[in-house]
mmCIF file of C-alpha atoms in Angstrom:
data_model
loop_
_atom_site.group_PDB
_atom_site.id
_atom_site.type_symbol
_atom_site.label_atom_id
_atom_site.label_comp_id
_atom_site.label_asym_id
_atom_site.label_seq_id
_atom_site.Cartn_x
_atom_site.Cartn_y
_atom_site.Cartn_z
ATOM 1 C CA MET A 1 -1.832 26.287 13.665
ATOM 2 C CA ILE A 2 -1.893 25.220 10.006
ATOM 3 C CA THR A 3 -3.046 21.657 9.486
ATOM 4 C CA TRP A 4 -2.050 20.023 6.214
ATOM 5 C CA PRO A 5 -4.778 17.976 4.495
ATOM 6 C CA THR A 6 -4.600 14.222 4.766
ATOM 7 C CA LEU A 7 -3.443 12.481 1.616
ATOM 8 C CA LEU A 8 -5.697 9.604 0.573
ATOM 9 C CA PRO A 9 -3.931 7.049 -1.669
ATOM 10 C CA PHE A 10 -6.906 5.713 -3.628
ATOM 11 C CA PHE A 11 -5.420 5.882 -7.104
ATOM 12 C CA MET A 12 -2.895 3.080 -6.721
ATOM 13 C CA LEU A 13 -4.064 1.451 -9.955
ATOM 14 C CA LEU A 14 -2.961 4.474 -11.968
ATOM 15 C CA LEU A 15 0.683 3.933 -11.059
ATOM 16 C CA ALA A 16 3.282 3.602 -13.778
ATOM 17 C CA PHE A 17 4.806 0.582 -12.033
ATOM 18 C CA THR A 18 2.859 -2.617 -11.390
ATOM 19 C CA SER A 19 3.676 -5.360 -8.933
ATOM 20 C CA LEU A 20 6.499 -7.852 -9.468
ATOM 21 C CA GLY A 21 7.572 -6.911 -12.937
ATOM 22 C CA SER A 22 4.269 -7.419 -14.731
ATOM 23 C CA CYS A 23 3.743 -5.123 -17.702
ATOM 24 C CA GLN A 24 0.045 -4.341 -17.803
ATOM 25 C CA GLU A 25 -0.834 -1.584 -20.235
ATOM 26 C CA PRO A 26 -2.977 1.241 -18.840
ATOM 27 C CA SER A 27 -6.458 1.632 -20.222
ATOM 28 C CA THR A 28 -6.533 3.698 -23.391
ATOM 29 C CA THR A 29 -9.844 5.197 -22.263
ATOM 30 C CA PRO A 30 -9.331 7.304 -19.133
ATOM 31 C CA ALA A 31 -11.911 6.964 -16.393
ATOM 32 C CA GLU A 32 -12.746 10.669 -16.728
ATOM 33 C CA ALA A 33 -13.981 10.139 -20.309
ATOM 34 C CA ARG A 34 -16.495 7.431 -19.427
ATOM 35 C CA VAL A 35 -20.045 7.747 -18.183
ATOM 36 C CA PRO A 36 -20.856 5.834 -14.990
ATOM 37 C CA ASP A 37 -22.907 2.680 -15.533
ATOM 38 C CA THR A 38 -26.180 3.274 -13.705
ATOM 39 C CA THR A 39 -26.990 -0.444 -13.772
ATOM 40 C CA LEU A 40 -24.055 -1.339 -11.483
ATOM 41 C CA VAL A 41 -23.704 -1.250 -7.735
ATOM 42 C CA TYR A 42 -20.307 0.323 -7.079
ATOM 43 C CA ASP A 43 -18.233 -0.733 -4.088
ATOM 44 C CA LEU A 44 -17.048 2.737 -3.105
ATOM 45 C CA LEU A 45 -17.924 6.359 -3.732
ATOM 46 C CA ILE A 46 -15.369 9.028 -2.784
ATOM 47 C CA MET A 47 -16.811 12.528 -2.704
ATOM 48 C CA ASP A 48 -15.894 16.121 -1.902
ATOM 49 C CA GLY A 49 -12.114 15.730 -1.713
ATOM 50 C CA LEU A 50 -9.740 17.943 -3.678
ATOM 51 C CA LEU A 51 -8.561 15.673 -6.497
ATOM 52 C CA ILE A 52 -4.931 16.148 -7.593
ATOM 53 C CA ASP A 53 -4.441 13.510 -10.289
ATOM 54 C CA GLY A 54 -0.763 14.047 -11.173
ATOM 55 C CA SER A 55 -1.493 15.268 -14.692
ATOM 56 C CA GLY A 56 -0.592 18.875 -13.951
ATOM 57 C CA MET A 57 -4.222 19.959 -14.091
ATOM 58 C CA THR A 58 -5.646 22.242 -11.431
ATOM 59 C CA GLY A 59 -7.170 20.410 -8.488
ATOM 60 C CA ARG A 60 -10.874 19.720 -8.799
ATOM 61 C CA TYR A 61 -13.701 18.323 -6.702
ATOM 62 C CA ASP A 62 -14.738 15.363 -8.856
ATOM 63 C CA ALA A 63 -16.292 12.166 -7.575
ATOM 64 C CA ILE A 64 -14.544 8.795 -7.778
ATOM 65 C CA LEU A 65 -16.317 5.456 -8.190
ATOM 66 C CA VAL A 66 -14.489 2.229 -7.379
ATOM 67 C CA SER A 67 -15.585 -1.226 -8.503
ATOM 68 C CA GLY A 68 -13.622 -4.111 -7.000
ATOM 69 C CA ASP A 69 -9.961 -3.082 -7.207
ATOM 70 C CA SER A 70 -10.425 -0.722 -10.157
ATOM 71 C CA ILE A 71 -11.268 2.935 -10.498
ATOM 72 C CA ALA A 72 -14.414 2.850 -12.612
ATOM 73 C CA TYR A 73 -15.210 6.542 -12.990
ATOM 74 C CA VAL A 74 -13.778 9.967 -12.166
ATOM 75 C CA GLY A 75 -15.794 13.090 -12.854
ATOM 76 C CA PRO A 76 -18.931 15.048 -12.033
ATOM 77 C CA LEU A 77 -21.634 12.833 -10.574
ATOM 78 C CA ASP A 78 -25.318 12.919 -9.708
ATOM 79 C CA THR A 79 -25.341 10.528 -6.750
ATOM 80 C CA ALA A 80 -29.104 10.109 -7.022
ATOM 81 C CA LYS A 81 -28.582 8.163 -10.262
ATOM 82 C CA ILE A 82 -26.081 5.548 -9.034
ATOM 83 C CA ASP A 83 -25.959 2.834 -6.363
ATOM 84 C CA TYR A 84 -22.977 2.189 -4.126
ATOM 85 C CA ARG A 85 -22.163 0.116 -1.067
ATOM 86 C CA ARG A 86 -19.889 2.510 0.784
ATOM 87 C CA HIS A 87 -19.449 6.274 0.826
ATOM 88 C CA LEU A 88 -16.206 7.974 1.874
ATOM 89 C CA ASP A 89 -16.504 11.655 2.702
ATOM 90 C CA ALA A 90 -13.133 13.149 1.701
ATOM 91 C CA ARG A 91 -14.071 16.699 2.626
ATOM 92 C CA GLN A 92 -11.063 18.803 3.733
ATOM 93 C CA ASN A 93 -8.756 16.119 2.344
ATOM 94 C CA VAL A 94 -6.653 15.762 -0.795
ATOM 95 C CA VAL A 95 -7.176 12.677 -2.951
ATOM 96 C CA THR A 96 -4.131 11.737 -5.035
ATOM 97 C CA PRO A 97 -2.585 8.848 -6.950
ATOM 98 C CA GLY A 98 -0.498 6.595 -4.738
ATOM 99 C CA PHE A 99 3.034 7.934 -4.415
ATOM 100 C CA ILE A 100 6.089 6.117 -5.772
ATOM 101 C CA ASP A 101 9.127 5.958 -3.489
ATOM 102 C CA LEU A 102 11.944 5.811 -6.045
ATOM 103 C CA HIS A 103 14.623 4.936 -3.504
ATOM 104 C CA ALA A 104 13.670 2.577 -0.703
ATOM 105 C CA HIS A 105 15.451 -0.197 1.159
ATOM 106 C CA GLY A 106 14.120 -3.475 2.475
ATOM 107 C CA ASP A 107 13.410 -7.086 1.574
ATOM 108 C CA PRO A 108 9.759 -8.127 1.178
ATOM 109 C CA MET A 109 10.779 -11.638 2.230
ATOM 110 C CA GLN A 110 11.507 -10.258 5.696
ATOM 111 C CA SER A 111 8.639 -7.762 5.903
ATOM 112 C CA SER A 112 6.053 -8.086 3.173
ATOM 113 C CA SER A 113 3.506 -5.588 4.453
ATOM 114 C CA PHE A 114 5.491 -2.318 4.050
ATOM 115 C CA ILE A 115 2.587 -0.839 6.016
ATOM 116 C CA ASN A 116 4.688 2.204 6.989
ATOM 117 C CA PHE A 117 4.882 3.182 3.306
ATOM 118 C CA LEU A 118 1.168 2.620 2.750
ATOM 119 C CA ASN A 119 0.330 4.797 5.753
ATOM 120 C CA MET A 120 2.151 7.673 4.013
ATOM 121 C CA GLY A 121 0.276 7.158 0.753
ATOM 122 C CA VAL A 122 3.165 5.328 -0.929
ATOM 123 C CA THR A 123 1.789 2.482 -3.029
ATOM 124 C CA THR A 124 4.926 1.560 -5.024
ATOM 125 C CA VAL A 125 8.452 1.110 -3.633
ATOM 126 C CA VAL A 126 11.587 0.686 -5.751
ATOM 127 C CA LEU A 127 13.969 -1.729 -4.001
ATOM 128 C CA GLY A 128 17.432 -3.192 -4.598
ATOM 129 C CA GLN A 129 19.165 0.176 -4.383
ATOM 130 C CA ASP A 130 22.778 1.383 -4.196
ATOM 131 C CA GLY A 131 24.126 -1.749 -5.881
ATOM 132 C CA SER A 132 22.663 -4.227 -3.385
ATOM 133 C CA SER A 133 19.650 -6.456 -4.012
ATOM 134 C CA PRO A 134 18.348 -9.668 -2.390
ATOM 135 C CA LEU A 135 18.521 -11.643 -5.654
ATOM 136 C CA SER A 136 20.527 -14.809 -6.195
ATOM 137 C CA LYS A 137 21.659 -16.713 -9.274
ATOM 138 C CA ASN A 138 18.085 -18.021 -9.493
ATOM 139 C CA PRO A 139 16.033 -14.800 -9.637
ATOM 140 C CA GLU A 140 12.976 -16.702 -10.930
ATOM 141 C CA ASP A 141 12.722 -18.425 -7.546
ATOM 142 C CA TYR A 142 12.796 -15.095 -5.716
ATOM 143 C CA PHE A 143 10.075 -13.519 -7.828
ATOM 144 C CA GLY A 144 8.041 -16.723 -7.606
ATOM 145 C CA GLN A 145 8.128 -16.508 -3.811
ATOM 146 C CA LEU A 146 7.130 -12.832 -3.933
ATOM 147 C CA GLU A 147 4.023 -13.758 -5.883
ATOM 148 C CA GLY A 148 2.824 -15.749 -2.875
ATOM 149 C CA LEU A 149 3.317 -12.981 -0.299
ATOM 150 C CA PRO A 150 0.486 -10.743 1.000
ATOM 151 C CA LEU A 151 2.054 -7.582 -0.459
ATOM 152 C CA LEU A 152 0.229 -4.335 0.289
ATOM 153 C CA THR A 153 2.341 -2.226 -2.058
ATOM 154 C CA ASN A 154 3.609 -2.628 -5.580
ATOM 155 C CA ILE A 155 7.259 -3.675 -5.743
ATOM 156 C CA ALA A 156 9.733 -2.632 -8.444
ATOM 157 C CA MET A 157 12.990 -4.525 -7.902
ATOM 158 C CA MET A 158 16.398 -3.517 -9.233
ATOM 159 C CA ALA A 159 19.309 -5.878 -9.833
ATOM 160 C CA GLY A 160 22.255 -4.755 -7.711
ATOM 161 C CA HIS A 161 25.605 -4.131 -9.402
ATOM 162 C CA GLY A 162 27.468 -5.028 -6.202
ATOM 163 C CA THR A 163 25.325 -8.144 -5.873
ATOM 164 C CA LEU A 164 26.248 -9.174 -9.414
ATOM 165 C CA ARG A 165 29.932 -8.722 -8.564
ATOM 166 C CA LYS A 166 29.602 -10.921 -5.483
ATOM 167 C CA LEU A 167 27.677 -13.610 -7.367
ATOM 168 C CA ALA A 168 30.393 -13.629 -10.056
ATOM 169 C CA ASP A 169 33.065 -13.789 -7.337
ATOM 170 C CA ALA A 170 34.746 -10.713 -8.825
ATOM 171 C CA ALA A 171 37.651 -9.107 -7.004
ATOM 172 C CA ILE A 172 36.581 -6.914 -4.099
ATOM 173 C CA ASN A 173 39.313 -4.338 -4.768
ATOM 174 C CA ALA A 174 39.800 -4.275 -8.551
ATOM 175 C CA PRO A 175 37.791 -3.895 -11.777
ATOM 176 C CA ALA A 176 36.056 -7.051 -12.963
ATOM 177 C CA ASN A 177 38.032 -9.123 -15.446
ATOM 178 C CA SER A 178 36.548 -10.300 -18.746
ATOM 179 C CA GLU A 179 35.390 -13.642 -17.338
ATOM 180 C CA ASP A 180 33.708 -12.009 -14.343
ATOM 181 C CA LEU A 181 32.092 -9.396 -16.565
ATOM 182 C CA ASN A 182 30.701 -12.035 -18.913
ATOM 183 C CA GLN A 183 29.092 -13.786 -15.928
ATOM 184 C CA MET A 184 27.690 -10.483 -14.652
ATOM 185 C CA GLN A 185 26.160 -9.687 -18.040
ATOM 186 C CA GLN A 186 24.505 -13.085 -18.241
ATOM 187 C CA MET A 187 23.141 -12.872 -14.690
ATOM 188 C CA LEU A 188 21.897 -9.309 -15.245
ATOM 189 C CA SER A 189 20.040 -10.395 -18.383
ATOM 190 C CA LYS A 190 18.496 -13.273 -16.424
ATOM 191 C CA MET A 191 17.399 -10.922 -13.630
ATOM 192 C CA MET A 192 15.852 -8.502 -16.107
ATOM 193 C CA VAL A 193 13.874 -11.303 -17.753
ATOM 194 C CA ALA A 194 12.753 -12.559 -14.335
ATOM 195 C CA GLY A 195 11.254 -9.184 -13.389
ATOM 196 C CA CYS A 196 13.837 -6.519 -12.552
ATOM 197 C CA TYR A 197 13.256 -3.016 -13.898
ATOM 198 C CA GLY A 198 16.951 -2.317 -14.294
ATOM 199 C CA MET A 199 20.164 -2.228 -12.276
ATOM 200 C CA SER A 200 21.284 -0.056 -9.378
ATOM 201 C CA SER A 201 24.889 0.837 -8.667
ATOM 202 C CA GLY A 202 26.642 2.098 -5.552
ATOM 203 C CA LEU A 203 29.897 3.458 -6.924
ATOM 204 C CA GLU A 204 30.832 5.091 -3.620
ATOM 205 C CA TYR A 205 30.619 1.763 -1.794
ATOM 206 C CA VAL A 206 32.538 -1.510 -1.781
ATOM 207 C CA PRO A 207 32.632 -3.302 -4.226
ATOM 208 C CA GLY A 208 31.101 -0.834 -6.706
ATOM 209 C CA MET A 209 33.852 1.709 -6.133
ATOM 210 C CA TRP A 210 36.268 -0.578 -7.994
ATOM 211 C CA ALA A 211 34.201 -0.763 -11.193
ATOM 212 C CA ASP A 212 35.669 1.025 -14.202
ATOM 213 C CA SER A 213 33.930 2.580 -17.202
ATOM 214 C CA THR A 214 34.312 -0.572 -19.326
ATOM 215 C CA GLU A 215 32.474 -2.600 -16.702
ATOM 216 C CA MET A 216 29.633 -0.121 -16.323
ATOM 217 C CA VAL A 217 29.127 0.486 -20.044
ATOM 218 C CA SER A 218 29.053 -3.278 -20.702
ATOM 219 C CA LEU A 219 26.273 -3.674 -18.137
ATOM 220 C CA ALA A 220 24.442 -0.575 -19.399
ATOM 221 C CA GLN A 221 24.230 -2.221 -22.807
ATOM 222 C CA VAL A 222 22.463 -5.230 -21.256
ATOM 223 C CA ILE A 223 20.078 -2.904 -19.411
ATOM 224 C CA GLY A 224 19.281 -1.122 -22.665
ATOM 225 C CA GLU A 225 18.588 -4.388 -24.476
ATOM 226 C CA HIS A 226 15.868 -5.070 -21.903
ATOM 227 C CA GLU A 227 14.594 -1.454 -21.930
ATOM 228 C CA GLY A 228 15.533 -0.974 -18.288
ATOM 229 C CA VAL A 229 17.058 1.852 -16.276
ATOM 230 C CA LEU A 230 20.418 2.306 -14.534
ATOM 231 C CA MET A 231 19.822 3.936 -11.133
ATOM 232 C CA SER A 232 23.138 5.053 -9.666
ATOM 233 C CA HIS A 233 24.459 6.203 -6.344
ATOM 234 C CA ILE A 234 27.180 8.017 -8.252
ATOM 235 C CA ARG A 235 30.931 7.817 -7.640
ATOM 236 C CA SER A 236 30.992 10.837 -5.334
ATOM 237 C CA GLU A 237 28.489 13.449 -4.197
ATOM 238 C CA ASP A 238 31.223 15.737 -2.847
ATOM 239 C CA GLU A 239 31.233 19.328 -4.039
ATOM 240 C CA ASP A 240 34.520 19.012 -5.924
ATOM 241 C CA GLN A 241 33.735 15.644 -7.545
ATOM 242 C CA ILE A 242 30.037 15.619 -8.390
ATOM 243 C CA ASP A 243 30.552 17.079 -11.864
ATOM 244 C CA ALA A 244 32.919 14.258 -12.829
ATOM 245 C CA SER A 245 30.622 11.685 -11.214
ATOM 246 C CA ILE A 246 27.593 12.789 -13.242
ATOM 247 C CA THR A 247 29.751 12.824 -16.365
ATOM 248 C CA GLU A 248 30.758 9.233 -15.624
ATOM 249 C CA LEU A 249 27.104 8.209 -15.395
ATOM 250 C CA GLY A 250 26.513 10.093 -18.622
ATOM 251 C CA TRP A 251 28.903 7.728 -20.421
ATOM 252 C CA ASN A 252 26.204 5.073 -19.977
ATOM 253 C CA ALA A 253 23.407 7.305 -21.245
ATOM 254 C CA PRO A 254 23.752 6.346 -24.950
ATOM 255 C CA PHE A 255 22.920 2.733 -24.054
ATOM 256 C CA CYS A 256 20.063 2.931 -21.548
ATOM 257 C CA ARG A 257 18.005 5.263 -19.407
ATOM 258 C CA THR A 258 20.090 6.604 -16.527
ATOM 259 C CA HIS A 259 19.036 8.010 -13.174
ATOM 260 C CA VAL A 260 20.919 9.770 -10.355
ATOM 261 C CA SER A 261 19.807 8.441 -6.973
ATOM 262 C CA HIS A 262 19.171 10.986 -4.171
ATOM 263 C CA LEU A 263 20.856 13.858 -6.014
ATOM 264 C CA LYS A 264 22.703 16.243 -3.684
ATOM 265 C CA VAL A 265 25.967 18.136 -3.287
ATOM 266 C CA THR A 266 27.768 17.042 -0.130
ATOM 267 C CA TYR A 267 29.865 19.721 1.595
ATOM 268 C CA GLY A 268 28.389 22.214 -0.845
ATOM 269 C CA LYS A 269 28.397 25.863 0.138
ATOM 270 C CA ASN A 270 27.434 27.372 -3.230
ATOM 271 C CA VAL A 271 23.699 27.367 -3.926
ATOM 272 C CA GLY A 272 24.336 28.053 -7.603
ATOM 273 C CA GLN A 273 26.081 24.713 -7.996
ATOM 274 C CA GLY A 274 22.691 23.006 -7.820
ATOM 275 C CA ALA A 275 21.609 24.749 -11.010
ATOM 276 C CA GLU A 276 24.884 23.748 -12.687
ATOM 277 C CA VAL A 277 24.324 20.094 -11.770
ATOM 278 C CA LEU A 278 20.787 20.131 -13.173
ATOM 279 C CA THR A 279 22.036 21.778 -16.366
ATOM 280 C CA LYS A 280 24.585 18.991 -16.866
ATOM 281 C CA ILE A 281 21.901 16.321 -16.360
ATOM 282 C CA ASN A 282 19.631 18.036 -18.869
ATOM 283 C CA GLN A 283 22.482 18.261 -21.381
ATOM 284 C CA PHE A 284 23.082 14.507 -21.204
ATOM 285 C CA ALA A 285 19.362 13.882 -21.486
ATOM 286 C CA SER A 286 19.148 15.937 -24.683
ATOM 287 C CA LEU A 287 22.272 14.461 -26.300
ATOM 288 C CA ALA A 288 22.159 10.785 -25.376
ATOM 289 C CA GLY A 289 18.828 9.783 -26.888
ATOM 290 C CA PHE A 290 17.736 8.240 -23.588
ATOM 291 C CA PRO A 291 16.341 10.150 -20.601
ATOM 292 C CA MET A 292 18.701 11.061 -17.749
ATOM 293 C CA THR A 293 16.767 11.816 -14.588
ATOM 294 C CA ALA A 294 17.257 12.257 -10.843
ATOM 295 C CA GLU A 295 15.327 12.339 -7.599
ATOM 296 C CA VAL A 296 15.993 14.137 -4.323
ATOM 297 C CA TYR A 297 15.185 13.579 -0.672
ATOM 298 C CA PRO A 298 12.089 15.518 0.452
ATOM 299 C CA TYR A 299 14.021 16.620 3.553
ATOM 300 C CA MET A 300 17.342 18.238 4.486
ATOM 301 C CA ALA A 301 19.190 15.119 5.636
ATOM 302 C CA SER A 302 20.699 11.883 4.408
ATOM 303 C CA TYR A 303 21.525 8.485 5.851
ATOM 304 C CA THR A 304 24.234 5.920 5.229
ATOM 305 C CA GLY A 305 26.926 3.914 7.002
ATOM 306 C CA ILE A 306 29.915 5.619 8.610
ATOM 307 C CA GLY A 307 32.233 3.788 6.197
ATOM 308 C CA ILE A 308 31.214 6.231 3.454
ATOM 309 C CA VAL A 309 33.718 8.780 4.844
ATOM 310 C CA PHE A 310 36.625 6.327 5.130
ATOM 311 C CA PRO A 311 39.496 6.489 2.621
ATOM 312 C CA PRO A 312 39.663 3.766 -0.061
ATOM 313 C CA TRP A 313 42.433 1.978 1.822
ATOM 314 C CA ALA A 314 40.151 1.519 4.861
ATOM 315 C CA LYS A 315 36.797 0.709 3.249
ATOM 316 C CA THR A 316 36.487 -3.037 3.760
ATOM 317 C CA PRO A 317 36.382 -4.546 7.294
ATOM 318 C CA SER A 318 39.771 -6.204 6.878
ATOM 319 C CA ALA A 319 41.339 -3.058 5.382
ATOM 320 C CA PHE A 320 39.917 -0.965 8.226
ATOM 321 C CA GLU A 321 41.430 -3.245 10.853
ATOM 322 C CA ALA A 322 44.765 -3.094 9.042
ATOM 323 C CA ALA A 323 44.550 0.711 8.842
ATOM 324 C CA LYS A 324 43.876 0.962 12.577
ATOM 325 C CA ALA A 325 46.925 -1.199 13.269
ATOM 326 C CA THR A 326 49.402 0.356 10.838
ATOM 327 C CA ARG A 327 48.050 3.770 9.707
ATOM 328 C CA TYR A 328 46.023 4.970 12.695
ATOM 329 C CA GLU A 329 47.237 8.592 12.772
ATOM 330 C CA GLU A 330 46.811 8.908 9.002
ATOM 331 C CA LEU A 331 43.256 7.558 9.274
ATOM 332 C CA ARG A 332 42.487 9.872 12.191
ATOM 333 C CA THR A 333 43.769 12.923 10.287
ATOM 334 C CA PHE A 334 41.804 11.950 7.168
ATOM 335 C CA LEU A 335 38.530 11.661 9.097
ATOM 336 C CA LYS A 336 39.172 14.905 10.990
ATOM 337 C CA ASP A 337 39.690 16.714 7.674
ATOM 338 C CA LYS A 338 36.404 15.255 6.405
ATOM 339 C CA VAL A 339 34.540 16.635 9.416
ATOM 340 C CA MET A 340 36.159 20.067 9.001
ATOM 341 C CA GLN A 341 35.292 20.023 5.299
ATOM 342 C CA ARG A 342 31.667 19.454 6.217
ATOM 343 C CA ASN A 343 31.342 21.783 9.191
ATOM 344 C CA GLY A 344 34.162 24.249 8.740
ATOM 345 C CA PRO A 345 36.948 24.922 11.264
ATOM 346 C CA GLU A 346 35.959 25.007 14.936
#
């Protein structure tokens, strides 16, 4: 049996994101370049683990000294010359920076520990995904309450596009009008100032599916003004529509950083299409002036609500009930075709 090494998340302070929207600059002098202070008593010494620091360098067996909540030194060490309170033997383990989960769901107000993430070595979670976030018209109050919670992980919160639509009372089945869009822009700016890192969209879900390019570009401009990122569950991940969906996201790329959430090709049968999708993303990244990025699941599965496979005329609860009453056979045939498209004929 092959046993994978345990991952020890001791480098959480080296993360690019910091908690609750604060913008602390990383030290300009890396810990590796400093000499340990032999006059101090360090709180923790980590020794003999394989250090993978995320820089692309080959793994190495350097020591790590921790003082308080900061990494004080990383490098070769003569332990006879320093004092420390606790020693952690990391032999046969891998020591890494804390991992960032770029696409997570949850509300810290309901469960502030996120201990399941920490147990996997994840020290930063990005929340408010797929167009839905727990923010209200007073985002300062929300972030103020977060400051008082016993958070174990760093939190990077996104403003939700669908949430903005609901707060502006925009139509659930039509593009936002100019008045609604003006409200959404103002609220998005307020959320960015309060602490959001950008905006997420769920263009395959209600109400995001009704947004048009004018709406999305207008919001992308606000995101860019605040140097944020647009993270998008794109319009469709289906094999025959993903190219157009990435192109649509690319229309926002001249205004802000853009990111494809959980990139995949649903119903895809052609392995080569993956390379084509990545090429398109790279082309937008090189032309737009802002980065266009993506992340993928680290497993061969996905998860969402069953409504994702319903036709547009049966997406909302009321529309679904109406479809069952007046278009049942049409709905049944549509869903059967979806299953056959995914699995092939029986």
